[in-house]
């Protein structure tokens, strides 16, 4: 059956001219509707609303398909009102200052507690000195001190009387500058004398040696009494200090307790325990807190570090962390330098996104997480343990003599990761905790069915983009052109793209060109200019490659015929641009037992899929030939002038056509290029990049001059993917270029040679004047040659 060239109407989906009825897109109701993502929306809604542990969510799909926007909109739609949010404070730990304590309050009470403590501190600073200086305190203090002073005086009076009775006196002897020590010295002639002076008197015979010895012995006894009295006085002073502190404590306790009682009812048991410790600390260190100065404020340890404040929040927090790292996610501990030494305390702890999202949702880009060493492991540990541990960053830790270790915080956060599908698969296969912790996958599609309703929904989204970005409105024909381009982005003409970031680029650029021409509305011509300008900007490599073919630096024939030679089609892809070009494929055959030699594979330039495609060709030969003789051939198949490696099986049908031509010695048309993979039974299978490939061959043919016979053979199953450039369609309409849908190798070889392919008879043979018949004869001949050659040896 002769294959017919496709009609122009089959080469592209064209939006009907009367599809849209508006004159300007700003007449449409701008739509923030999430279009074409019903499956993903249901998954997101389930993931957001189910409260159980482990129901974190991984949102997959291509960038620009509305993943983050959809999550935010659904969060806006569902009721996230809650009365379970909490505030978080860090406070001084009186047992261990390196381990600050965490206090958790119902939302709003954290701020109330912080402000209350600040007020209490101000009151304490004012009232403690006032109470201690009060008249009643002075009276009690005076009475207390008088009692102890009398006891000290009574003891010292006994020493002085004993000294007088013995002819001695209690004196103070200067030691160092401004310092004295007590001593007892004998009084001679009304003057106290030191031992050195006594020795001088003895030397002058003013006193006898016996008197000197007597004075020395009495001094020893009296000095013991003096020492005992001094020690007694010191113990009395200690007792006095203790009793004075008890007095101050008794007097101040009602004041301190009364001030701190203002905070009763805020928080729970841990807050009450903390306030008790505050009171005990003040009452146990009254001298410190009474001597408060601006230079060294002892009350600073009572500062409250409110790191999470939900006082103004009624709904669950939604935190989108755009720049995640360890510090931004899990917090940090600042430091300052005092006397050339690093210092940190509880007031320098900073909350990260995880703590700020407690009770709500944290949205992260998964790629940002896995790109940073160790961050994924820390995130998984935090989610699994539902606990956040705040540590200083690595740089700060290196300079900290003592590392601050804040108390870990229990959290309830639903984590939403947004990333590509391949990353989801990789994490699921490599991390044993992943499936347990991320039980919901919401997979966003990048295309939807090309129905009238969906196209109208699509137009509503474009109208919203125009409005929100202050882009010029589109007329209905421009909207139709944008829709057609969106269809082309999908690579098939029964779908329309949901990659609104890419589609919006065409809208913005079309608006620019309309403005350049002085119009206040975008036309279809502006859209086409935006498309062609983008193509021009990105096609430098394409132009160089095409020029090399036109200059015969890369040899590709577009007319005539040749045996064992045919034009295949390849796609060259870059980061932001892809294009197709023809490439010569050749095949040679001879008797032998090597089978089909894949030259690219032998040169280590063949990818695995391409190698598989060559093996499939061998399977086809077994299926069609050699039912009653051995398959004895050595065949070489090569991509001529290919230096960068080959992969994919889209050229396997082309390679098979070249091989059949070499076996049958029937030439192939060089004005046709071929793409399509083949299975062992000769069925042509679909391939990717069909539009790029057709347009690439057309570009070469057009540059050399269209003959009316040139064209491309594609798999019939790829017809649905056609969305070709208008100049290709125009050439097809003028019968200057042709696109043939092929379903089997037999159809294709007949098209390429003009000779019937042949049908196998019941005896396993083909008519002699057919391609398969001539190939079969050649293979039989080669089998006999190999047999005869082997016999001679």
CSV table of N, CA, C and O in Angstrom, one decimal, residues 514-576:
chain,number,residue,atom,x,y,z
A,514,UNK,N,5.5,44.8,20.9
A,514,UNK,CA,4.3,45.6,20.6
A,514,UNK,C,4.6,47.1,21.0
A,514,UNK,O,4.3,48.0,20.3
A,515,UNK,N,5.2,47.2,22.2
A,515,UNK,CA,5.6,48.5,22.7
A,515,UNK,C,6.6,49.2,21.8
A,515,UNK,O,6.5,50.4,21.6
A,516,UNK,N,7.5,48.4,21.3
A,516,UNK,CA,8.6,49.0,20.4
A,516,UNK,C,7.9,49.6,19.1
A,516,UNK,O,8.4,50.5,18.5
A,517,UNK,N,6.8,48.9,18.7
A,517,UNK,CA,6.1,49.4,17.5
A,517,UNK,C,5.0,50.4,17.8
A,517,UNK,O,4.3,50.8,16.9
A,518,UNK,N,5.0,50.9,19.0
A,518,UNK,CA,4.0,51.9,19.4
A,518,UNK,C,2.6,51.5,19.6
A,518,UNK,O,1.7,52.3,19.6
A,519,UNK,N,2.4,50.2,19.8
A,519,UNK,CA,1.0,49.7,20.0
A,519,UNK,C,0.7,49.5,21.5
A,519,UNK,O,1.6,49.2,22.3
A,520,UNK,N,-0.6,49.5,21.8
A,520,UNK,CA,-1.0,49.3,23.2
A,520,UNK,C,-1.6,48.0,23.4
A,520,UNK,O,-2.3,47.7,24.4
A,521,UNK,N,-1.5,47.1,22.4
A,521,UNK,CA,-2.1,45.8,22.4
A,521,UNK,C,-1.2,44.8,21.7
A,521,UNK,O,-0.5,45.2,20.7
A,522,UNK,N,-1.1,43.6,22.1
A,522,UNK,CA,-0.2,42.6,21.5
A,522,UNK,C,-1.0,41.9,20.4
A,522,UNK,O,-2.1,41.4,20.6
A,523,UNK,N,-0.3,41.7,19.2
A,523,UNK,CA,-0.9,41.1,18.1
A,523,UNK,C,-0.2,39.7,17.9
A,523,UNK,O,0.8,39.4,18.5
A,524,UNK,N,-0.8,38.9,17.0
A,524,UNK,CA,-0.2,37.7,16.6
A,524,UNK,C,1.2,37.9,16.0
A,524,UNK,O,2.1,37.1,16.2
A,525,UNK,N,1.3,38.9,15.3
A,525,UNK,CA,2.7,39.2,14.7
A,525,UNK,C,3.7,39.5,15.8
A,525,UNK,O,4.9,39.1,15.6
A,526,UNK,N,3.3,40.1,16.9
A,526,UNK,CA,4.2,40.3,18.0
A,526,UNK,C,4.6,39.0,18.6
A,526,UNK,O,5.8,38.8,19.0
A,527,UNK,N,3.7,38.1,18.7
A,527,UNK,CA,4.0,36.8,19.3
A,527,UNK,C,5.0,36.1,18.4
A,527,UNK,O,6.0,35.5,18.9
A,528,UNK,N,4.7,36.1,17.1
A,528,UNK,CA,5.6,35.4,16.2
A,528,UNK,C,7.0,36.0,16.2
A,528,UNK,O,8.0,35.3,16.1
A,529,UNK,N,7.0,37.3,16.4
A,529,UNK,CA,8.3,38.0,16.4
A,529,UNK,C,9.1,37.6,17.7
A,529,UNK,O,10.3,37.3,17.7
A,530,UNK,N,8.4,37.5,18.8
A,530,UNK,CA,9.0,37.0,20.0
A,530,UNK,C,9.6,35.6,19.9
A,530,UNK,O,10.7,35.3,20.3
A,531,UNK,N,8.8,34.7,19.2
A,531,UNK,CA,9.3,33.4,19.0
A,531,UNK,C,10.5,33.3,18.1
A,531,UNK,O,11.5,32.7,18.4
A,532,UNK,N,10.4,34.1,16.9
A,532,UNK,CA,11.5,34.1,16.0
A,532,UNK,C,12.8,34.7,16.6
A,532,UNK,O,13.9,34.3,16.3
A,533,UNK,N,12.6,35.8,17.3
A,533,UNK,CA,13.7,36.5,17.9
A,533,UNK,C,14.4,35.6,19.0
A,533,UNK,O,15.7,35.5,19.0
A,534,UNK,N,13.6,34.8,19.7
A,534,UNK,CA,14.3,33.9,20.7
A,534,UNK,C,15.0,32.8,19.9
A,534,UNK,O,16.1,32.5,20.3
A,535,UNK,N,14.4,32.3,18.8
A,535,UNK,CA,15.1,31.3,18.0
A,535,UNK,C,16.4,31.9,17.5
A,535,UNK,O,17.4,31.2,17.5
A,536,UNK,N,16.4,33.1,17.0
A,536,UNK,CA,17.6,33.7,16.4
A,536,UNK,C,18.7,33.9,17.5
A,536,UNK,O,19.8,33.6,17.3
A,537,UNK,N,18.3,34.3,18.7
A,537,UNK,CA,19.2,34.5,19.8
A,537,UNK,C,20.0,33.2,20.1
A,537,UNK,O,21.1,33.3,20.5
A,538,UNK,N,19.2,32.1,20.1
A,538,UNK,CA,19.8,30.9,20.6
A,538,UNK,C,20.3,29.9,19.5
A,538,UNK,O,20.8,28.9,19.9
A,539,UNK,N,20.2,30.3,18.3
A,539,UNK,CA,20.5,29.4,17.2
A,539,UNK,C,21.9,29.5,16.6
A,539,UNK,O,22.1,29.1,15.4
A,540,UNK,N,22.9,30.1,17.3
A,540,UNK,CA,24.2,30.3,16.7
A,540,UNK,C,24.8,28.9,16.4
A,540,UNK,O,25.3,28.7,15.3
A,541,UNK,N,24.8,28.0,17.4
A,541,UNK,CA,25.3,26.7,17.1
A,541,UNK,C,24.6,26.0,16.0
A,541,UNK,O,25.2,25.3,15.2
A,542,UNK,N,23.3,26.1,16.0
A,542,UNK,CA,22.5,25.5,14.9
A,542,UNK,C,23.0,26.0,13.5
A,542,UNK,O,23.1,25.2,12.6
A,543,UNK,N,23.2,27.3,13.4
A,543,UNK,CA,23.6,27.9,12.1
A,543,UNK,C,24.9,27.4,11.7
A,543,UNK,O,25.2,27.1,10.5
A,544,UNK,N,25.9,27.3,12.7
A,544,UNK,CA,27.2,26.8,12.3
A,544,UNK,C,27.1,25.4,11.8
A,544,UNK,O,27.8,25.1,10.8
A,545,UNK,N,26.3,24.6,12.5
A,545,UNK,CA,26.2,23.2,12.1
A,545,UNK,C,25.6,23.0,10.7
A,545,UNK,O,26.0,22.2,9.9
A,546,UNK,N,24.6,23.8,10.5
A,546,UNK,CA,23.9,23.8,9.2
A,546,UNK,C,24.8,24.3,8.1
A,546,UNK,O,24.9,23.7,7.0
A,547,UNK,N,25.6,25.3,8.4
A,547,UNK,CA,26.5,25.8,7.4
A,547,UNK,C,27.6,24.8,7.0
A,547,UNK,O,28.0,24.7,5.8
A,548,UNK,N,28.0,24.0,7.9
A,548,UNK,CA,29.0,23.0,7.6
A,548,UNK,C,28.5,22.0,6.6
A,548,UNK,O,29.2,21.4,5.8
A,549,UNK,N,27.1,21.7,6.7
A,549,UNK,CA,26.5,20.7,5.8
A,549,UNK,C,26.4,21.4,4.4
A,549,UNK,O,26.8,20.8,3.4
A,550,UNK,N,26.0,22.7,4.4
A,550,UNK,CA,25.9,23.4,3.1
A,550,UNK,C,27.2,23.6,2.4
A,550,UNK,O,27.3,23.7,1.2
A,551,UNK,N,28.3,23.7,3.2
A,551,UNK,CA,29.6,23.8,2.6
A,551,UNK,C,30.3,22.5,2.4
A,551,UNK,O,31.5,22.5,2.0
A,552,UNK,N,29.5,21.4,2.6
A,552,UNK,CA,30.1,20.0,2.3
A,552,UNK,C,31.2,19.7,3.3
A,552,UNK,O,32.0,18.8,2.9
A,553,UNK,N,31.3,20.4,4.4
A,553,UNK,CA,32.3,20.0,5.4
A,553,UNK,C,31.8,18.8,6.1
A,553,UNK,O,32.5,17.9,6.5
A,554,UNK,N,30.5,18.7,6.3
A,554,UNK,CA,29.8,17.5,6.7
A,554,UNK,C,28.9,17.1,5.5
A,554,UNK,O,28.1,17.8,5.0
A,555,UNK,N,29.2,15.9,5.0
A,555,UNK,CA,28.6,15.4,3.7
A,555,UNK,C,27.3,14.8,3.9
A,555,UNK,O,27.1,13.8,4.6
A,556,UNK,N,26.3,15.5,3.4
A,556,UNK,CA,24.9,15.0,3.4
A,556,UNK,C,24.3,15.3,2.0
A,556,UNK,O,24.3,16.4,1.6
A,557,UNK,N,23.8,14.2,1.4
A,557,UNK,CA,23.1,14.4,0.0
A,557,UNK,C,21.6,14.6,0.2
A,557,UNK,O,21.0,14.0,1.1
A,558,UNK,N,21.1,15.5,-0.6
A,558,UNK,CA,19.6,15.8,-0.5
A,558,UNK,C,19.0,15.5,-1.9
A,558,UNK,O,17.8,15.9,-2.1
A,559,UNK,N,19.7,14.9,-2.8
A,559,UNK,CA,19.1,14.4,-4.0
A,559,UNK,C,19.9,13.2,-4.5
A,559,UNK,O,20.9,12.8,-4.0
A,560,UNK,N,19.3,12.5,-5.6
A,560,UNK,CA,20.0,11.4,-6.1
A,560,UNK,C,19.7,10.1,-5.3
A,560,UNK,O,18.7,10.1,-4.5
A,561,UNK,N,20.4,9.0,-5.5
A,561,UNK,CA,20.3,7.8,-4.8
A,561,UNK,C,21.6,7.1,-4.6
A,561,UNK,O,22.6,7.4,-5.4
A,562,UNK,N,21.7,6.2,-3.7
A,562,UNK,CA,23.0,5.5,-3.4
A,562,UNK,C,22.7,4.2,-2.7
A,562,UNK,O,21.7,4.1,-1.9
A,563,UNK,N,23.5,3.2,-2.9
A,563,UNK,CA,23.4,1.9,-2.2
A,563,UNK,C,24.1,2.0,-0.9
A,563,UNK,O,25.2,2.5,-0.7
A,564,UNK,N,23.3,1.4,0.1
A,564,UNK,CA,23.9,1.4,1.5
A,564,UNK,C,24.1,2.7,2.1
A,564,UNK,O,24.9,2.8,3.1
A,565,UNK,N,23.4,3.7,1.7
A,565,UNK,CA,23.6,5.0,2.3
A,565,UNK,C,22.3,5.7,2.4
A,565,UNK,O,21.4,5.7,1.5
A,566,UNK,N,22.1,6.4,3.6
A,566,UNK,CA,20.8,7.0,3.9
A,566,UNK,C,21.0,8.2,4.9
A,566,UNK,O,21.9,8.1,5.7
A,567,UNK,N,20.1,9.2,4.8
A,567,UNK,CA,20.1,10.3,5.8
A,567,UNK,C,19.3,9.9,7.1
A,567,UNK,O,18.1,9.8,7.0
A,568,UNK,N,20.0,9.8,8.2
A,568,UNK,CA,19.4,9.7,9.4
A,568,UNK,C,19.1,11.1,10.0
A,568,UNK,O,19.5,12.1,9.4
A,569,UNK,N,18.5,11.2,11.1
A,569,UNK,CA,18.2,12.5,11.7
A,569,UNK,C,18.6,12.5,13.2
A,569,UNK,O,18.2,11.5,13.9
A,570,UNK,N,19.2,13.5,13.7
A,570,UNK,CA,19.7,13.6,15.1
A,570,UNK,C,19.3,14.9,15.7
A,570,UNK,O,19.1,15.9,15.0
A,571,UNK,N,19.1,14.9,17.0
A,571,UNK,CA,18.7,16.1,17.7
A,571,UNK,C,19.9,16.5,18.6
A,571,UNK,O,20.5,15.6,19.3
A,572,UNK,N,20.3,17.7,18.5
A,572,UNK,CA,21.4,18.3,19.3
A,572,UNK,C,20.8,19.2,20.4
A,572,UNK,O,20.1,20.2,20.0
A,573,UNK,N,21.0,18.9,21.7
A,573,UNK,CA,20.3,19.6,22.7
A,573,UNK,C,21.3,20.4,23.6
A,573,UNK,O,22.4,19.8,24.0
A,574,UNK,N,21.0,21.6,23.8
A,574,UNK,CA,21.8,22.4,24.8
A,574,UNK,C,20.9,22.8,26.0
A,574,UNK,O,19.9,22.2,26.2
A,575,UNK,N,21.4,23.7,26.8
A,575,UNK,CA,20.7,24.0,28.0
A,575,UNK,C,19.4,24.7,27.7
A,575,UNK,O,18.4,24.5,28.5
A,576,UNK,N,19.3,25.5,26.7
A,576,UNK,CA,18.1,26.3,26.4
A,576,UNK,C,17.7,26.2,24.9
A,576,UNK,O,16.8,27.0,24.5
